[in-house]
CSV table of C-alpha atoms and ligand atoms in Angstrom, one decimal:
chain,number,residue,atom,x,y,z
I,585,MET,CA,135.5,104.8,94.7
I,586,ALA,CA,138.4,107.1,94.1
I,587,GLU,CA,136.3,109.1,91.7
I,588,SER,CA,133.5,109.7,94.2
I,589,LYS,CA,135.9,110.8,96.9
I,590,THR,CA,137.4,113.4,94.5
I,591,THR,CA,133.9,114.6,93.7
I,592,ASN,CA,133.0,115.0,97.3
I,593,HIS,CA,136.3,116.7,98.0
I,594,PHE,CA,135.7,119.1,95.1
I,595,ARG,CA,132.2,119.8,96.2
I,596,THR,CA,132.9,120.5,99.8
I,597,ASN,CA,136.0,122.6,99.3
I,598,LEU,CA,135.8,124.5,96.1
I,599,VAL,CA,132.2,125.0,95.4
I,600,THR,CA,130.3,127.8,97.1
I,601,ALA,CA,126.9,127.1,98.7
I,602,ASP,CA,125.1,128.9,95.9
I,603,MET,CA,126.9,126.9,93.2
I,604,ARG,CA,126.2,123.7,95.1
I,605,SER,CA,122.5,124.3,95.3
I,606,GLY,CA,122.6,125.1,91.5
I,607,ILE,CA,124.3,121.8,90.9
I,608,ASP,CA,121.9,120.0,93.1
I,609,GLU,CA,118.9,121.5,91.2
I,610,ALA,CA,120.5,120.4,87.9
I,611,LEU,CA,121.0,116.9,89.3
I,612,LYS,CA,117.4,116.8,90.5
I,613,SER,CA,116.1,117.7,87.0
I,614,LEU,CA,118.2,114.9,85.5
I,615,ASP,CA,117.0,112.3,88.0
I,616,PRO,CA,114.0,113.1,90.1
I,617,ASP,CA,114.8,110.2,92.5
I,618,ALA,CA,118.3,111.7,93.2
I,619,ALA,CA,116.6,114.3,95.4
I,620,ARG,CA,114.5,111.8,97.4
I,621,PRO,CA,115.8,110.8,100.7
I,622,GLU,CA,117.0,107.2,101.0
I,623,HIS,CA,114.5,106.5,103.8
I,624,VAL,CA,110.8,106.8,103.1
I,625,MET,CA,109.6,106.5,106.7
I,626,GLU,CA,111.2,107.2,110.1
I,627,ALA,CA,110.1,106.6,113.7
I,628,VAL,CA,111.7,109.0,116.2
I,629,ASP,CA,111.6,108.3,119.9
I,630,LEU,CA,108.3,106.5,119.4
I,631,ALA,CA,106.5,105.0,122.4
I,632,LEU,CA,103.1,103.4,122.1
I,633,GLY,CA,100.7,102.1,124.7
I,634,PHE,CA,97.1,101.6,125.7
I,635,SER,CA,95.4,103.1,128.7
I,636,GLY,CA,98.6,104.0,130.6
I,637,ARG,CA,100.3,100.7,129.8
I,638,THR,CA,103.4,101.0,127.6
I,639,VAL,CA,103.5,98.4,124.7
I,640,LEU,CA,106.6,99.7,123.0
I,641,SER,CA,109.2,102.4,123.7
I,642,ASP,CA,112.4,103.9,122.4
I,643,ILE,CA,111.7,103.1,118.7
I,644,ASN,CA,114.1,104.9,116.5
I,645,VAL,CA,114.1,103.4,113.0
I,646,SER,CA,114.4,104.4,109.4
I,647,LEU,CA,112.8,102.4,106.6
I,648,ARG,CA,114.7,102.3,103.4
I,649,ARG,CA,112.8,103.1,100.3
I,650,GLY,CA,111.9,100.1,98.2
I,651,SER,CA,113.0,97.6,100.8
I,652,ILE,CA,111.0,94.7,102.4
I,653,THR,CA,111.2,94.8,106.2
I,654,ALA,CA,109.9,91.9,108.3
I,655,LEU,CA,108.6,92.5,111.8
I,656,ILE,CA,109.1,89.4,114.0
I,657,GLY,CA,108.6,88.7,117.7
I,658,PRO,CA,106.5,86.6,120.1
I,659,THR,CA,102.8,87.2,120.4
I,660,GLY,CA,101.9,90.4,122.2
I,661,SER,CA,105.3,92.0,121.5
I,662,GLY,CA,103.7,95.0,119.7
I,663,LYS,CA,104.3,94.2,116.1
I,664,SER,CA,100.7,95.0,115.0
I,665,THR,CA,100.6,98.1,117.3
I,666,PHE,CA,103.7,99.4,115.6
I,667,LEU,CA,102.6,98.5,112.1
I,668,ARG,CA,99.1,100.1,112.5
I,669,THR,CA,100.7,103.3,113.8
I,670,LEU,CA,102.5,103.7,110.5
I,671,ASN,CA,99.2,104.8,108.8
I,672,ARG,CA,97.5,106.0,112.0
I,673,MET,CA,95.1,103.1,112.2
I,674,ASN,CA,95.4,103.2,116.1
I,675,ASP,CA,94.4,106.8,116.4
I,676,ARG,CA,90.8,106.1,117.1
I,677,VAL,CA,91.4,103.0,119.2
I,678,PRO,CA,90.1,103.7,122.8
I,679,GLY,CA,93.0,104.2,125.2
I,680,PHE,CA,95.7,104.4,122.5
I,681,GLN,CA,98.7,106.6,123.5
I,682,ARG,CA,101.6,107.7,121.5
I,683,THR,CA,104.6,109.9,122.1
I,684,GLY,CA,107.4,110.6,119.6
I,685,ASP,CA,106.8,110.8,115.9
I,686,VAL,CA,106.7,109.0,112.6
I,687,THR,CA,107.5,110.8,109.4
I,688,LEU,CA,106.7,110.0,105.8
I,689,GLU,CA,109.1,111.6,103.4
I,690,GLY,CA,110.2,113.9,106.2
I,691,SER,CA,106.8,115.1,107.3
I,692,SER,CA,105.0,114.0,110.5
I,693,LEU,CA,102.0,111.7,110.1
I,694,TRP,CA,100.3,113.9,112.6
I,695,ALA,CA,101.1,117.3,111.0
I,696,SER,CA,97.9,119.5,111.0
I,697,ASP,CA,97.6,119.4,107.2
I,698,VAL,CA,97.7,115.6,106.9
I,699,ASP,CA,94.5,114.2,105.4
I,700,LEU,CA,93.9,110.7,106.6
I,701,LEU,CA,92.4,109.4,103.4
I,702,ALA,CA,95.4,110.8,101.5
I,703,LEU,CA,97.8,109.3,104.0
I,704,ARG,CA,96.2,105.8,103.7
I,705,ARG,CA,96.4,106.1,99.9
I,706,ARG,CA,100.2,106.5,100.3
I,707,VAL,CA,100.5,104.0,103.1
I,708,GLY,CA,98.2,101.1,102.3
I,709,MET,CA,97.4,98.1,104.4
I,710,LEU,CA,96.7,94.4,104.0
I,711,PHE,CA,95.2,92.6,107.0
I,712,GLN,CA,95.6,89.0,108.2
I,713,ARG,CA,92.0,88.1,107.3
I,714,PRO,CA,90.9,89.0,103.8
I,715,ASN,CA,88.3,91.8,104.1
I,716,PRO,CA,86.6,92.3,100.7
I,717,PHE,CA,83.9,94.9,100.6
I,718,PRO,CA,80.3,93.8,100.1
I,719,MET,CA,80.3,94.7,96.4
I,720,SER,CA,81.3,93.0,93.2
I,721,ILE,CA,84.8,91.6,92.6
I,722,ARG,CA,85.4,94.4,90.0
I,723,ASP,CA,84.1,97.1,92.3
I,724,ASN,CA,86.3,95.9,95.1
I,725,VAL,CA,89.4,96.4,93.0
I,726,VAL,CA,88.5,99.9,91.9
I,727,ALA,CA,86.9,101.1,95.1
I,728,GLY,CA,89.8,103.2,96.2
I,729,VAL,CA,90.6,104.3,92.6
I,730,LYS,CA,87.0,105.7,92.4
I,731,ALA,CA,87.1,107.3,95.8
I,732,HIS,CA,90.4,109.1,95.0
I,733,ARG,CA,89.2,110.0,91.5
I,734,ILE,CA,92.3,108.4,90.0
I,735,ALA,CA,90.3,107.0,87.1
I,736,LYS,CA,86.6,106.9,86.0
I,737,GLY,CA,84.2,105.3,83.5
I,738,LYS,CA,85.8,102.7,81.1
I,739,GLN,CA,89.2,103.4,82.6
I,740,LEU,CA,88.1,101.6,85.7
I,741,ASP,CA,87.7,98.3,83.7
I,742,VAL,CA,91.3,98.7,82.5
I,743,VAL,CA,92.5,99.3,86.1
I,744,ALA,CA,90.6,96.3,87.3
I,745,GLU,CA,92.0,94.0,84.7
I,746,GLN,CA,95.5,95.3,85.1
I,747,ARG,CA,95.5,94.9,88.9
I,748,LEU,CA,93.8,91.5,88.9
I,749,SER,CA,96.4,90.3,86.4
I,750,GLU,CA,99.2,91.7,88.5
I,751,VAL,CA,98.2,89.5,91.4
I,752,GLY,CA,97.5,86.5,89.2
I,753,LEU,CA,93.8,86.5,89.7
I,754,TRP,CA,92.5,87.7,86.3
I,755,ASP,CA,92.0,84.3,84.7
I,756,ALA,CA,90.1,82.9,87.7
I,757,VAL,CA,87.7,85.9,87.9
I,758,LYS,CA,87.5,87.4,84.5
I,759,ASP,CA,84.1,85.7,83.7
I,760,ARG,CA,82.6,86.7,87.1
I,761,LEU,CA,83.7,90.2,87.7
I,762,GLY,CA,80.1,91.1,88.7
I,763,ASP,CA,79.9,88.3,91.3
I,764,SER,CA,80.3,88.7,95.1
I,765,PRO,CA,83.9,88.2,96.3
I,766,PHE,CA,82.7,86.1,99.2
I,767,ARG,CA,82.4,83.1,97.0
I,768,LEU,CA,86.1,83.2,96.2
I,769,SER,CA,88.5,81.0,98.2
I,770,GLY,CA,90.3,82.6,101.2
I,771,GLY,CA,93.5,82.9,99.2
I,772,GLN,CA,91.7,84.4,96.2
I,773,GLN,CA,90.0,86.9,98.5
I,774,GLN,CA,93.4,87.9,99.9
I,775,LEU,CA,94.8,88.4,96.4
I,776,LEU,CA,91.7,90.5,95.6
I,777,CYS,CA,92.5,92.7,98.7
I,778,LEU,CA,96.1,93.0,97.5
I,779,ALA,CA,94.9,94.1,94.0
I,780,ARG,CA,92.6,96.7,95.7
I,781,ALA,CA,95.5,97.9,97.9
I,782,LEU,CA,97.8,98.2,94.9
I,783,ALA,CA,95.3,99.9,92.7
I,784,VAL,CA,95.6,103.3,94.4
I,785,GLY,CA,99.4,103.3,93.9
I,786,PRO,CA,100.7,103.3,97.5
I,787,GLU,CA,104.3,104.2,98.3
I,788,VAL,CA,104.3,101.9,101.4
I,789,LEU,CA,102.3,98.8,102.0
I,790,LEU,CA,101.8,97.4,105.5
I,791,LEU,CA,101.0,93.7,105.7
I,792,ASP,CA,99.9,92.1,109.0
I,793,GLU,CA,100.5,88.4,108.8
I,794,PRO,CA,99.1,88.4,105.2
I,795,THR,CA,99.5,84.7,104.6
I,796,SER,CA,98.8,83.2,108.0
I,797,SER,CA,95.4,81.9,107.0
I,798,LEU,CA,96.4,80.7,103.6
I,799,ASP,CA,97.6,77.4,102.1
I,800,PRO,CA,101.3,76.9,101.2
I,801,ILE,CA,100.7,77.4,97.4
I,802,THR,CA,98.9,80.8,97.8
I,803,THR,CA,101.5,81.7,100.4
I,804,GLU,CA,104.2,81.1,97.9
I,805,SER,CA,102.5,83.1,95.2
I,806,ILE,CA,102.0,86.0,97.6
I,807,GLU,CA,105.7,85.9,98.7
I,808,ALA,CA,106.7,85.9,95.0
I,809,LEU,CA,104.5,88.9,94.4
I,810,LEU,CA,105.9,90.8,97.4
I,811,LYS,CA,109.4,90.3,96.0
I,812,THR,CA,108.4,91.7,92.6
I,813,MET,CA,106.6,94.7,94.2
I,814,ALA,CA,109.7,96.0,95.9
I,815,PRO,CA,111.6,98.1,94.9
I,816,ALA,CA,108.8,100.1,93.4
I,817,LEU,CA,107.1,99.9,96.8
I,818,THR,CA,108.3,99.8,100.4
I,819,LEU,CA,106.9,96.8,102.2
I,820,ILE,CA,106.6,96.1,105.9
I,821,VAL,CA,105.4,92.6,106.8
I,822,VAL,CA,104.5,91.2,110.2
I,823,THR,CA,105.0,87.5,110.2
I,824,HIS,CA,105.3,84.6,112.6
I,825,ASN,CA,106.7,82.5,109.8
I,826,LEU,CA,110.4,82.9,110.2
I,827,GLY,CA,111.0,81.1,106.9
I,828,GLN,CA,108.9,83.8,105.3
I,829,ALA,CA,110.9,86.6,107.0
I,830,ARG,CA,114.1,85.0,105.7
I,831,ARG,CA,112.8,84.4,102.2
I,832,VAL,CA,111.2,87.8,101.4
I,833,SER,CA,112.8,90.5,103.6
I,834,HIS,CA,115.9,92.6,103.3
I,835,SER,CA,115.7,93.8,106.9
I,836,THR,CA,114.2,92.4,110.0
I,837,MET,CA,113.1,94.0,113.2
I,838,PHE,CA,112.8,91.8,116.3
I,839,PHE,CA,110.4,93.0,119.0
I,840,TYR,CA,110.4,91.6,122.5
I,841,GLN,CA,109.2,92.7,125.9
I,842,GLY,CA,108.3,96.2,125.0
I,843,LYS,CA,111.4,97.0,122.9
I,844,LEU,CA,112.7,96.8,119.5
I,845,VAL,CA,115.6,94.5,120.4
I,846,GLU,CA,117.4,94.3,117.1
I,847,TYR,CA,117.0,95.7,113.6
I,848,GLY,CA,119.4,94.8,110.8
I,849,PRO,CA,119.9,93.0,107.5
I,850,THR,CA,117.8,89.8,107.6
I,851,LYS,CA,120.8,87.7,106.8
I,852,GLN,CA,122.6,89.0,109.9
I,853,ILE,CA,119.6,88.8,112.2
I,854,PHE,CA,119.2,85.1,111.3
I,855,SER,CA,122.8,84.1,111.0
I,856,ASN,CA,124.6,86.4,113.4
I,857,PRO,CA,122.2,88.1,115.8
I,858,GLN,CA,123.8,90.6,118.2
I,859,HIS,CA,121.4,89.9,121.1
I,860,ALA,CA,120.9,86.6,123.0
I,861,ASP,CA,117.1,87.1,122.9
I,862,THR,CA,117.1,87.5,119.1
I,863,GLU,CA,119.2,84.3,118.8
I,864,ARG,CA,116.8,82.4,121.1
I,865,TYR,CA,113.8,83.6,119.0
I,866,VAL,CA,115.2,82.9,115.5
I,867,THR,CA,116.5,79.5,116.5
I,868,GLY,CA,113.1,78.6,117.9
I,869,ARG,CA,114.4,78.3,121.5
I,870,MET,CA,112.1,81.0,122.9
I,871,GLY,CA,108.8,80.1,124.5
W,2281,ATP,N1,93.1,97.9,121.4
W,2281,ATP,C1,93.8,97.5,122.4
W,2281,ATP,N2,93.5,97.9,123.7
W,2281,ATP,C2,94.3,97.5,124.7
W,2281,ATP,N3,95.5,96.8,124.6
W,2281,ATP,C3,95.8,96.5,123.3
W,2281,ATP,C4,95.0,96.8,122.2
W,2281,ATP,N4,95.7,96.3,121.1
W,2281,ATP,C5,96.8,95.7,121.5
W,2281,ATP,N5,96.9,95.8,122.8
W,2281,ATP,C6,98.0,95.2,123.7
W,2281,ATP,O1,99.2,95.6,123.2
W,2281,ATP,C7,100.2,94.6,123.2
W,2281,ATP,C8,100.7,94.4,121.9
W,2281,ATP,O2,99.7,93.8,121.0
W,2281,ATP,P1,100.0,93.6,119.5
W,2281,ATP,O3,98.7,93.2,118.9
W,2281,ATP,O4,100.7,94.8,118.9
W,2281,ATP,O5,101.0,92.4,119.5
W,2281,ATP,P2,101.5,91.5,118.3
W,2281,ATP,O6,103.0,91.5,118.4
W,2281,ATP,O7,101.0,92.0,117.0
W,2281,ATP,O8,101.0,90.1,118.7
W,2281,ATP,P3,100.5,88.9,117.7
W,2281,ATP,O9,101.7,88.2,117.2
W,2281,ATP,O10,99.7,88.0,118.7
W,2281,ATP,O11,99.6,89.4,116.7
W,2281,ATP,C9,99.4,93.4,123.8
W,2281,ATP,O12,99.7,93.3,125.2
W,2281,ATP,C10,98.0,93.7,123.6
W,2281,ATP,O13,97.2,93.2,124.6
W,2282,MG,MG1,99.6,91.1,115.6
């Protein structure tokens, strides 16, 4: 501690701005991550609604890079609306309204040069119900990889094996890669969709109740996977399963009656919430 104080003192008082920028450049070249801001996404004065009815307002949050954030709150509290705004999935929904901004690495999601496909490669999504494409298991995994020209030809087979192995599905499907995904179990289909989402190398993955339709064993394996995926990836998970929020997330946001009531470390939200509504919800006394 004493050492870093001295360094700060030295840098603020004795080093000129030019020298400081030279030092910063040198530091960046040693460690590219040193230059990256701590927060990967930020919502600033965000308000969301449909057809003149406000769903959420006054959202000001920063999402720490490499963290897992759980979004909790009663049904209709705006969790999915908020989540889907983070990769502009609501933009085309009739009646959707937004004021305020969301940034990714400091740039607005709605800046004029933002390409939607590129944005959704960086901010991927896994839905509540598995949604495999009507194509083979293998082609599902590499669909995005092909579209974004990340790999081609034989490399695609390597990507498919790698990603299916990563989600623990390889052994179950390696002999039927050309088959339809619709004959897989619901849990296997969800793992396939996760493999597909990971294959394009997103920076952020949005998950909307990803295990709510799955059995406890598949749920456990997805939770374990999520934990291994951070810190390489920033994860934001909507869940009604408070145990899941406690088990997997570092931070929790509690939404209620049009507001983000509380956002903090998961441990604190569950053991020492600052608001009475949060306490009622996390102790199961709400509704
Ligand atoms: N496409 C839409 N058109 C109009 N209103 C919508 C639309 N989508 C959501 N809403 C409204 O916005 C509010 C928040 O919905 P949202 O789906 O975000 O809630 P949620 O917290 O995800 O709920 P749940 O836990 O049930 O999934 C609700 O009142 C809902 O009726
Ligand atoms: Mg929802």
